CSV table of C-alpha atoms in Angstrom, one decimal:
chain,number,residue,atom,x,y,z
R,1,UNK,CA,-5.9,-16.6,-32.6
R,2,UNK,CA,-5.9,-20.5,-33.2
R,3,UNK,CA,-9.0,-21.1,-30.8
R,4,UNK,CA,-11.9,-18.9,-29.8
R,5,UNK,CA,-10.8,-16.7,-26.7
R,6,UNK,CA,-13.9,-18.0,-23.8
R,7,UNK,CA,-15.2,-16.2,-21.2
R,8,UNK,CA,-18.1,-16.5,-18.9
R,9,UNK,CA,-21.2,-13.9,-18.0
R,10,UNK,CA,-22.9,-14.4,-14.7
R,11,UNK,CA,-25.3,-11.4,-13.8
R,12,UNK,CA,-27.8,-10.9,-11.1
R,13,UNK,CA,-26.5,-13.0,-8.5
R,14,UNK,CA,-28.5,-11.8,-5.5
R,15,UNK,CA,-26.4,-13.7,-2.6
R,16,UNK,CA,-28.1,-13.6,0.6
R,17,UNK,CA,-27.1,-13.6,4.2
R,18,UNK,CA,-27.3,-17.0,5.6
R,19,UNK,CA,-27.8,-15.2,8.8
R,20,UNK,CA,-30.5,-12.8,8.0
R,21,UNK,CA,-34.0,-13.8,6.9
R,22,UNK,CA,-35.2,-12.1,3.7
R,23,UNK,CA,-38.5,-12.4,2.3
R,24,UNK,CA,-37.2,-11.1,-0.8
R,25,UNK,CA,-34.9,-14.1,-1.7
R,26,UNK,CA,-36.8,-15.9,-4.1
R,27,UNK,CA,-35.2,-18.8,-4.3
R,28,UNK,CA,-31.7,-20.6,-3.3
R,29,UNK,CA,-29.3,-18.4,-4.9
R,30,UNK,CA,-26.5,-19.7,-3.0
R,31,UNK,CA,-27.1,-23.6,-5.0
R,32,UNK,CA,-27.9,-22.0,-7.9
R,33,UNK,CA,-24.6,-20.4,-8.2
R,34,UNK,CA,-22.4,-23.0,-6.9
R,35,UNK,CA,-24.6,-25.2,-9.7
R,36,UNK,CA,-22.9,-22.4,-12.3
R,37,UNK,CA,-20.2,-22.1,-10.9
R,38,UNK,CA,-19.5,-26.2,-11.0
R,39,UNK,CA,-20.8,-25.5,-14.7
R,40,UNK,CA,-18.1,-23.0,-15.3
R,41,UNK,CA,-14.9,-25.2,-14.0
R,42,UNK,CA,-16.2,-28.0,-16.5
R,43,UNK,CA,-15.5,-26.2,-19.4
R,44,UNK,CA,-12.9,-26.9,-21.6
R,45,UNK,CA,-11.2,-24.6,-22.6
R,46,UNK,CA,-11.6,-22.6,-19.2
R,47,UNK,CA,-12.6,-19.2,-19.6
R,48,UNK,CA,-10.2,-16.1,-19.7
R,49,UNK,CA,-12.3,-15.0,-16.9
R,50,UNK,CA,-15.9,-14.7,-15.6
R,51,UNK,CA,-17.9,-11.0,-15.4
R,52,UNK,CA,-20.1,-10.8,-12.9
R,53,UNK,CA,-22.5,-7.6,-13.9
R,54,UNK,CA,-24.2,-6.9,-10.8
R,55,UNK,CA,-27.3,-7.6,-8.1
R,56,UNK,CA,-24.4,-9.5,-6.7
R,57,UNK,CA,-26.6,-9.6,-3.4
R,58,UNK,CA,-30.1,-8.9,-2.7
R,59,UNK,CA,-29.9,-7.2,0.1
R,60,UNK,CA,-26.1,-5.2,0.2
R,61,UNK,CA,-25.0,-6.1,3.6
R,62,UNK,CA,-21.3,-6.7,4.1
R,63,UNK,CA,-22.4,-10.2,5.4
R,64,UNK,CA,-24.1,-11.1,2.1
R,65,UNK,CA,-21.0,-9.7,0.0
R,66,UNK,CA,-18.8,-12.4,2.7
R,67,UNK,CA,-20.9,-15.2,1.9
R,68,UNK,CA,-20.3,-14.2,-2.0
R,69,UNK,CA,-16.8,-14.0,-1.4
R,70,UNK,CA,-16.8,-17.4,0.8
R,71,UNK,CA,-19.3,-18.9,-2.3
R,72,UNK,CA,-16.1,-17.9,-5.0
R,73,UNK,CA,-13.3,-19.1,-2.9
R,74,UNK,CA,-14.6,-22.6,-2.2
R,75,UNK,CA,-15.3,-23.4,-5.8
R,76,UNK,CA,-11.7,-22.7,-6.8
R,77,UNK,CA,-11.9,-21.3,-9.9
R,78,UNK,CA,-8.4,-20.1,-11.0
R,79,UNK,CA,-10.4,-18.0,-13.0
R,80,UNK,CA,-10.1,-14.0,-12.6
R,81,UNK,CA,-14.0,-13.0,-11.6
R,82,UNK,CA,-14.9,-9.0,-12.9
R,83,UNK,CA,-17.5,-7.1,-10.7
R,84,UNK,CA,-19.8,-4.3,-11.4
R,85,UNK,CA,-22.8,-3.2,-9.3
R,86,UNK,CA,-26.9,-2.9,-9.8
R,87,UNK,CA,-29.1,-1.4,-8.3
R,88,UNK,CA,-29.4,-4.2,-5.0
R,89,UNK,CA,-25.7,-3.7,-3.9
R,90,UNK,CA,-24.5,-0.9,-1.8
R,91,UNK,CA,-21.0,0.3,-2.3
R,92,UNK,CA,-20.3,0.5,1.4
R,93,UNK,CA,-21.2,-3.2,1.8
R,94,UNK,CA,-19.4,-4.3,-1.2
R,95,UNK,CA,-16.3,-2.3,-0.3
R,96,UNK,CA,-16.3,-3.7,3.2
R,97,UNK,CA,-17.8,-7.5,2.3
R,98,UNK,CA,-15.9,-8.5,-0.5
R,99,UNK,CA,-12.7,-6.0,-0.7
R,100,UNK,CA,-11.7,-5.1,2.4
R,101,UNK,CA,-12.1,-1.5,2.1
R,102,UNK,CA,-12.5,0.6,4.7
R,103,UNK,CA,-12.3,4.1,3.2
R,104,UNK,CA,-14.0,6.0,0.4
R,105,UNK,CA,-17.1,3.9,0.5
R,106,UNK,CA,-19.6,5.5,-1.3
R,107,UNK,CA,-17.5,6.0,-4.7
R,108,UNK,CA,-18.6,4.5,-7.4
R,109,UNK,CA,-16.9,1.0,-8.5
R,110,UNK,CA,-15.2,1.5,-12.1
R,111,UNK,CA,-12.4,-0.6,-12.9
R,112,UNK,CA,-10.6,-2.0,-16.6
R,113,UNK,CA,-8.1,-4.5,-17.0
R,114,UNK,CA,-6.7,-5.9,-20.2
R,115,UNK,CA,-6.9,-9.9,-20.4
R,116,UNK,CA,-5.1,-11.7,-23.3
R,117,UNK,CA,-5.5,-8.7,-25.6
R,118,UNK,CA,-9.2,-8.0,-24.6
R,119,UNK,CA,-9.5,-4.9,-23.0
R,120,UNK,CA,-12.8,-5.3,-20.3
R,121,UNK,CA,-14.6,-2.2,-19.0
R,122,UNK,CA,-16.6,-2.0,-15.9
R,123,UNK,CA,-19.1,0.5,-14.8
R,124,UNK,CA,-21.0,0.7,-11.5
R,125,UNK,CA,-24.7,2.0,-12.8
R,126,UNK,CA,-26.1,1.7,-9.4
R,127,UNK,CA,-28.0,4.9,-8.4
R,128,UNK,CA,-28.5,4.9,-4.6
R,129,UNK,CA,-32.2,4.9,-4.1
R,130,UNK,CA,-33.1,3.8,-7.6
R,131,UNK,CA,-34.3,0.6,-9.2
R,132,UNK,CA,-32.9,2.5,-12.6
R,133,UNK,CA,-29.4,3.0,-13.6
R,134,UNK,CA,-27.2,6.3,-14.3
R,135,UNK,CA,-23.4,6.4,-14.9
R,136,UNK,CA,-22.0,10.1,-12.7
R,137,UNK,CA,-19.8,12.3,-15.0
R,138,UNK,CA,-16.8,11.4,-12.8
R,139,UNK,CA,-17.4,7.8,-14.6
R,140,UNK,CA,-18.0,9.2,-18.1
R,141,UNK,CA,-14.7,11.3,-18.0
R,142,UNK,CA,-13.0,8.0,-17.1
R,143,UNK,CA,-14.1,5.6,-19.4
R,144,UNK,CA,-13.4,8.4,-22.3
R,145,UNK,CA,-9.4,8.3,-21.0
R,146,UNK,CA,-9.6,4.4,-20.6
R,147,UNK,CA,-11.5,3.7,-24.5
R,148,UNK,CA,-8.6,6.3,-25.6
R,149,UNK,CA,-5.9,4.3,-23.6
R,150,UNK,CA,-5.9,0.8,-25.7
R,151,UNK,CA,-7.3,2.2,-29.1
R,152,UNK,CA,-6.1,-0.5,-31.1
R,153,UNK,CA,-7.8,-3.3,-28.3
R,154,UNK,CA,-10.9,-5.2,-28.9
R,155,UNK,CA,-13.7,-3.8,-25.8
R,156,UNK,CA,-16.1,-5.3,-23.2
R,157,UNK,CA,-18.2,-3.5,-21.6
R,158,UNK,CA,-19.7,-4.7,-18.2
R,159,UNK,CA,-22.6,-2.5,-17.0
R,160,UNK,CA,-25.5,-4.0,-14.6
R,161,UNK,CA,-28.3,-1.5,-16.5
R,162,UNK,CA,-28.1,-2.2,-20.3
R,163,UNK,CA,-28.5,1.3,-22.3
R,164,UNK,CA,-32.5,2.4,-23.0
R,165,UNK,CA,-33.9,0.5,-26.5
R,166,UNK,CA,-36.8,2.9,-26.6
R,167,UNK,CA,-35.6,6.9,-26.0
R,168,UNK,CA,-39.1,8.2,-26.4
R,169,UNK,CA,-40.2,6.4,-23.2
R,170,UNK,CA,-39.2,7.5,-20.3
R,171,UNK,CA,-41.4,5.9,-17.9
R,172,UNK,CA,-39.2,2.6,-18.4
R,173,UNK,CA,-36.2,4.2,-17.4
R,174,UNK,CA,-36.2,1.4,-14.2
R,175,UNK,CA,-35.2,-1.2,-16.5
R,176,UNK,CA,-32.0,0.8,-18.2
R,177,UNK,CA,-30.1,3.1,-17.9
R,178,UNK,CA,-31.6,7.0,-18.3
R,179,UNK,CA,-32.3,7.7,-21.7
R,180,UNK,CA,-29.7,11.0,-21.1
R,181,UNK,CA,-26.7,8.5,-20.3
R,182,UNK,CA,-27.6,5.9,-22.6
R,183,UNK,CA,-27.2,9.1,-25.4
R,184,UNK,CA,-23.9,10.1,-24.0
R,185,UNK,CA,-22.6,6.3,-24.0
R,186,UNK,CA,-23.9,5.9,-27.6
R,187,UNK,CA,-21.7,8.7,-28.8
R,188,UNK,CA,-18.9,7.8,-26.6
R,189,UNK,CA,-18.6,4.3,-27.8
R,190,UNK,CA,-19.5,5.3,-31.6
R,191,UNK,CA,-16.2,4.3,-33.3
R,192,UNK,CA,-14.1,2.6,-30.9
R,193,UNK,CA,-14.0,-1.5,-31.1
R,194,UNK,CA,-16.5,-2.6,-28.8
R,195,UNK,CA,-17.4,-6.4,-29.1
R,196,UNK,CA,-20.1,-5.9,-26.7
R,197,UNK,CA,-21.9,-4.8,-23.9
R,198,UNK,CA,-22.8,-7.8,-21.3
R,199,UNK,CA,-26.0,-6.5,-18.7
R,200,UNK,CA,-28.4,-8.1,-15.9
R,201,UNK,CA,-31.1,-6.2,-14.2
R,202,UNK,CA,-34.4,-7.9,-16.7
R,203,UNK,CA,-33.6,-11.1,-16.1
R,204,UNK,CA,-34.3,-13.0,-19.5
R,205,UNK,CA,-31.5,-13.5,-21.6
R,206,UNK,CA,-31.9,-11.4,-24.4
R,207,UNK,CA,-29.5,-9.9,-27.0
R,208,UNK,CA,-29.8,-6.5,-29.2
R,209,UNK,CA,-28.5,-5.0,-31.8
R,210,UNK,CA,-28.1,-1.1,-30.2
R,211,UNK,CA,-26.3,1.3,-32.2
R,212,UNK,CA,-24.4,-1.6,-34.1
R,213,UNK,CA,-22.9,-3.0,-31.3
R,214,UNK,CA,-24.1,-6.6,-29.5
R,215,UNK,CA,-26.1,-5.7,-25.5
R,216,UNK,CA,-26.3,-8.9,-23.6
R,217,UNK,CA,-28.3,-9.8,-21.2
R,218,UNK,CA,-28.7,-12.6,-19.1
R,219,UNK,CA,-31.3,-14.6,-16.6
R,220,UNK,CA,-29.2,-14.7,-13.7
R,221,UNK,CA,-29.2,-17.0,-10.4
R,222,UNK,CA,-32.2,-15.2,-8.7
R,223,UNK,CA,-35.4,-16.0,-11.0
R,224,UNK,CA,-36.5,-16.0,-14.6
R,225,UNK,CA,-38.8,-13.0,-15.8
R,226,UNK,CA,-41.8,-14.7,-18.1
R,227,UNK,CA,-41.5,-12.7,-21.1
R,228,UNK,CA,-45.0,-13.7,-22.2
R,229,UNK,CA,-46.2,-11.6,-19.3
R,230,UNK,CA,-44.4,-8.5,-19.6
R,231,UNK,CA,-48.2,-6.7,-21.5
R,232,UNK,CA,-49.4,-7.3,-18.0
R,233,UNK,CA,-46.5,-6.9,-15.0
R,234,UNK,CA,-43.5,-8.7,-14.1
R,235,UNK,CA,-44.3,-13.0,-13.4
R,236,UNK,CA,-40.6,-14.4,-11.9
R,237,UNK,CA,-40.3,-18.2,-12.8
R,238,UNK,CA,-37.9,-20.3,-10.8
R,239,UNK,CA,-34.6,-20.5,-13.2
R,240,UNK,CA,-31.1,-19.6,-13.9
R,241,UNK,CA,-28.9,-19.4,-16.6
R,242,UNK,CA,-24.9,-18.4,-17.3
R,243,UNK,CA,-23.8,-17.3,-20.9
R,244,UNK,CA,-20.8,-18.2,-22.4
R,245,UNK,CA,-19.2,-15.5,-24.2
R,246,UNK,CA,-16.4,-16.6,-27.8
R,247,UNK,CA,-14.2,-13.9,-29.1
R,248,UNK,CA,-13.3,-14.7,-32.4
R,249,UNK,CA,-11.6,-12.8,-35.5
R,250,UNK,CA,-15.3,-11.9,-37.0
R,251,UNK,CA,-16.8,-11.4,-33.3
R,252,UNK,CA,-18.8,-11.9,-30.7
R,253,UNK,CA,-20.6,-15.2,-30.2
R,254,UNK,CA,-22.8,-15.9,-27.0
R,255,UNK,CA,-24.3,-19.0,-26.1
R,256,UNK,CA,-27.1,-19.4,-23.4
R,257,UNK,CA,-26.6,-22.2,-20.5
R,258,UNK,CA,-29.7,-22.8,-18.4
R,259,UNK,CA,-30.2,-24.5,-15.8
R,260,UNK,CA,-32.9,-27.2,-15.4
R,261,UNK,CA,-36.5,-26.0,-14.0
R,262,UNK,CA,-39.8,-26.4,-13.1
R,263,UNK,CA,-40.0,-22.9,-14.3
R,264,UNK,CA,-42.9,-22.8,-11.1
R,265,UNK,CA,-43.9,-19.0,-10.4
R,266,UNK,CA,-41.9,-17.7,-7.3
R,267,UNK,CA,-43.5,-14.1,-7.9
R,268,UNK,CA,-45.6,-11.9,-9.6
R,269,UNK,CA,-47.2,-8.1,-9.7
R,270,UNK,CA,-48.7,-6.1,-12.3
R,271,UNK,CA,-47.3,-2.3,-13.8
R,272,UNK,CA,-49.8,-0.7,-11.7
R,273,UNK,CA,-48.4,-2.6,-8.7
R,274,UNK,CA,-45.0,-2.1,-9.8
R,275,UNK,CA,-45.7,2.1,-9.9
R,276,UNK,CA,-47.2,2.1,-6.8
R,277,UNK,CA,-44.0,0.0,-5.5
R,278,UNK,CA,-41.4,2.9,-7.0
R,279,UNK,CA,-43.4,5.5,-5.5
R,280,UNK,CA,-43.0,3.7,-1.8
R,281,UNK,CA,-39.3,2.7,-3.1
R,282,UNK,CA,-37.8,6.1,-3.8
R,283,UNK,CA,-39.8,7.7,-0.8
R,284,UNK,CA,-38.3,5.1,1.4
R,285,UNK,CA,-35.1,6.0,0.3
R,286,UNK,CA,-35.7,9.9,0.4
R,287,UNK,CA,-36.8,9.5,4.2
R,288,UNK,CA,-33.3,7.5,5.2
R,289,UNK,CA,-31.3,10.5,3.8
């Protein structure tokens, strides 16, 4: 390897639908992806390829996923772009909006592809009705055959919920996966060559050390959580960021690129309001089944 092997890390998009109002849309996610995005085909060397880990829309809709697609297409990136999905995409509207699909719509979206030697793994952690993440079995079986298919490769993981820090607290199991899949994708992952594991959902870049193995997480397009607030609730700050990901013989280096902001609030609720908003959330969700 005579240069570092690039690639990019975009998470938490949350494209809207130019033709649908949504007073959930915090701010211009449209310009502050294309901003990226410009960002992105200014780099030299260009990436291997860009990872997109979910929230790619705020609201799911097969026009949102369009206007994604439309976003990606007119920035010409000759750049191959790696989906997984969170917890604001639905399958069916990704399937239709952005791939085409028209059959088998509510499967989850798990895909691998080897890039230049790198062998990059994505898992769709979206739970239907959830804000937290889960990974079905069907998924687990597959990414045992896939980790035992390139032994010998280097391994990215792309997963929109990042695994749970803190296993003796369930009540955050909103921001992560459950603590029960998080376990089984410890022990799965426990010996193979995994250079990391890139995430979204939190939105503040952040990077642990879980299990040995590098979890990345980053801002996003939408808004930037004030980590100073988190003892009280969840304050949203207007900013965006990208990370850009090196490969080299020792490992994984990752290197933050925000945007510039006014970091002005856009949003804010406490824990108590956020409980009372999972309760009406989930029972929401419960009723359209």
């Amino acid at each position: 390897m005579t240069e570092p092997y690039t690639f990019v890390h975009l998470t938490d998009l949350h494209i809207g639908n130019p033709d649908i109002v949504d007073d959930h849309l915090f701010s211009d996610t449209t310009a502050n992806l294309k901003a990226l995005l410009a960002d992105v085909k200014a780099l030299v060397p260009q990436p291997k390829f860009i990872v997109a880990t979910g929230d790619l829309t705020n609201q799911g809709d097969e026009g949102s996923y369009r206007n994604l697609k439309t976003i990606l297409t007119e920035a010409a990136l000759d750049i191959p772009v790696i989906f997984a999905l969170g917890n604001h995409d639905k399958r069916e509207g990704f399937y239709a909006g952005m791939l085409g699909q028209t059959e088998n719509l509510a499967a989850p979206y798990f895909h691998a592809q080897v890039i230049d030697g790198v062998h990059v793994i994505a898992l769709d952690s979206s739970a239907p009705g959830k804000i937290g993440g889960s990974i079905e079995p069907e998924q687990f079986e597959w990414l045992e055959a896939e980790l035992n298919a390139h032994p010998d490769l280097p391994k990215l993981i792309a997963v929109h919920h990042a695994p749970a820090l803190d296993e003796d607290r369930p009540d955050t199991e909103w921001e992560s996966l459950t603590i029960a899949d998080s376990l089984k994708l410890r022990d799965m992952l426990k010996g193979k060559n995994v250079l990391g594991i890139l995430s979204g959902h939190i939105h503040f870049d952040r990077v642990t050390n879980w299990y040995g193995i590098p979890v990345v997480v980053g801002i996003g397009t939408h808004a930037a959580t004030d980590v100073t607030y988190l003892h009280e609730g969840m304050r949203m700050l207007a900013g965006a960021s990208l990370a850009i990901g090196q490969v080299r013989p020792s490992g994984l280096t990752i290197s933050f690129v925000p945007q510039p902001s006014d970091r002005r609030e856009l949003h804010s609720f406490t824990f108590a309001d956020m409980a009372e908003m999972l309760k009406k959330y989930e029972a929401a969700n419960v009723a359209a089944e």
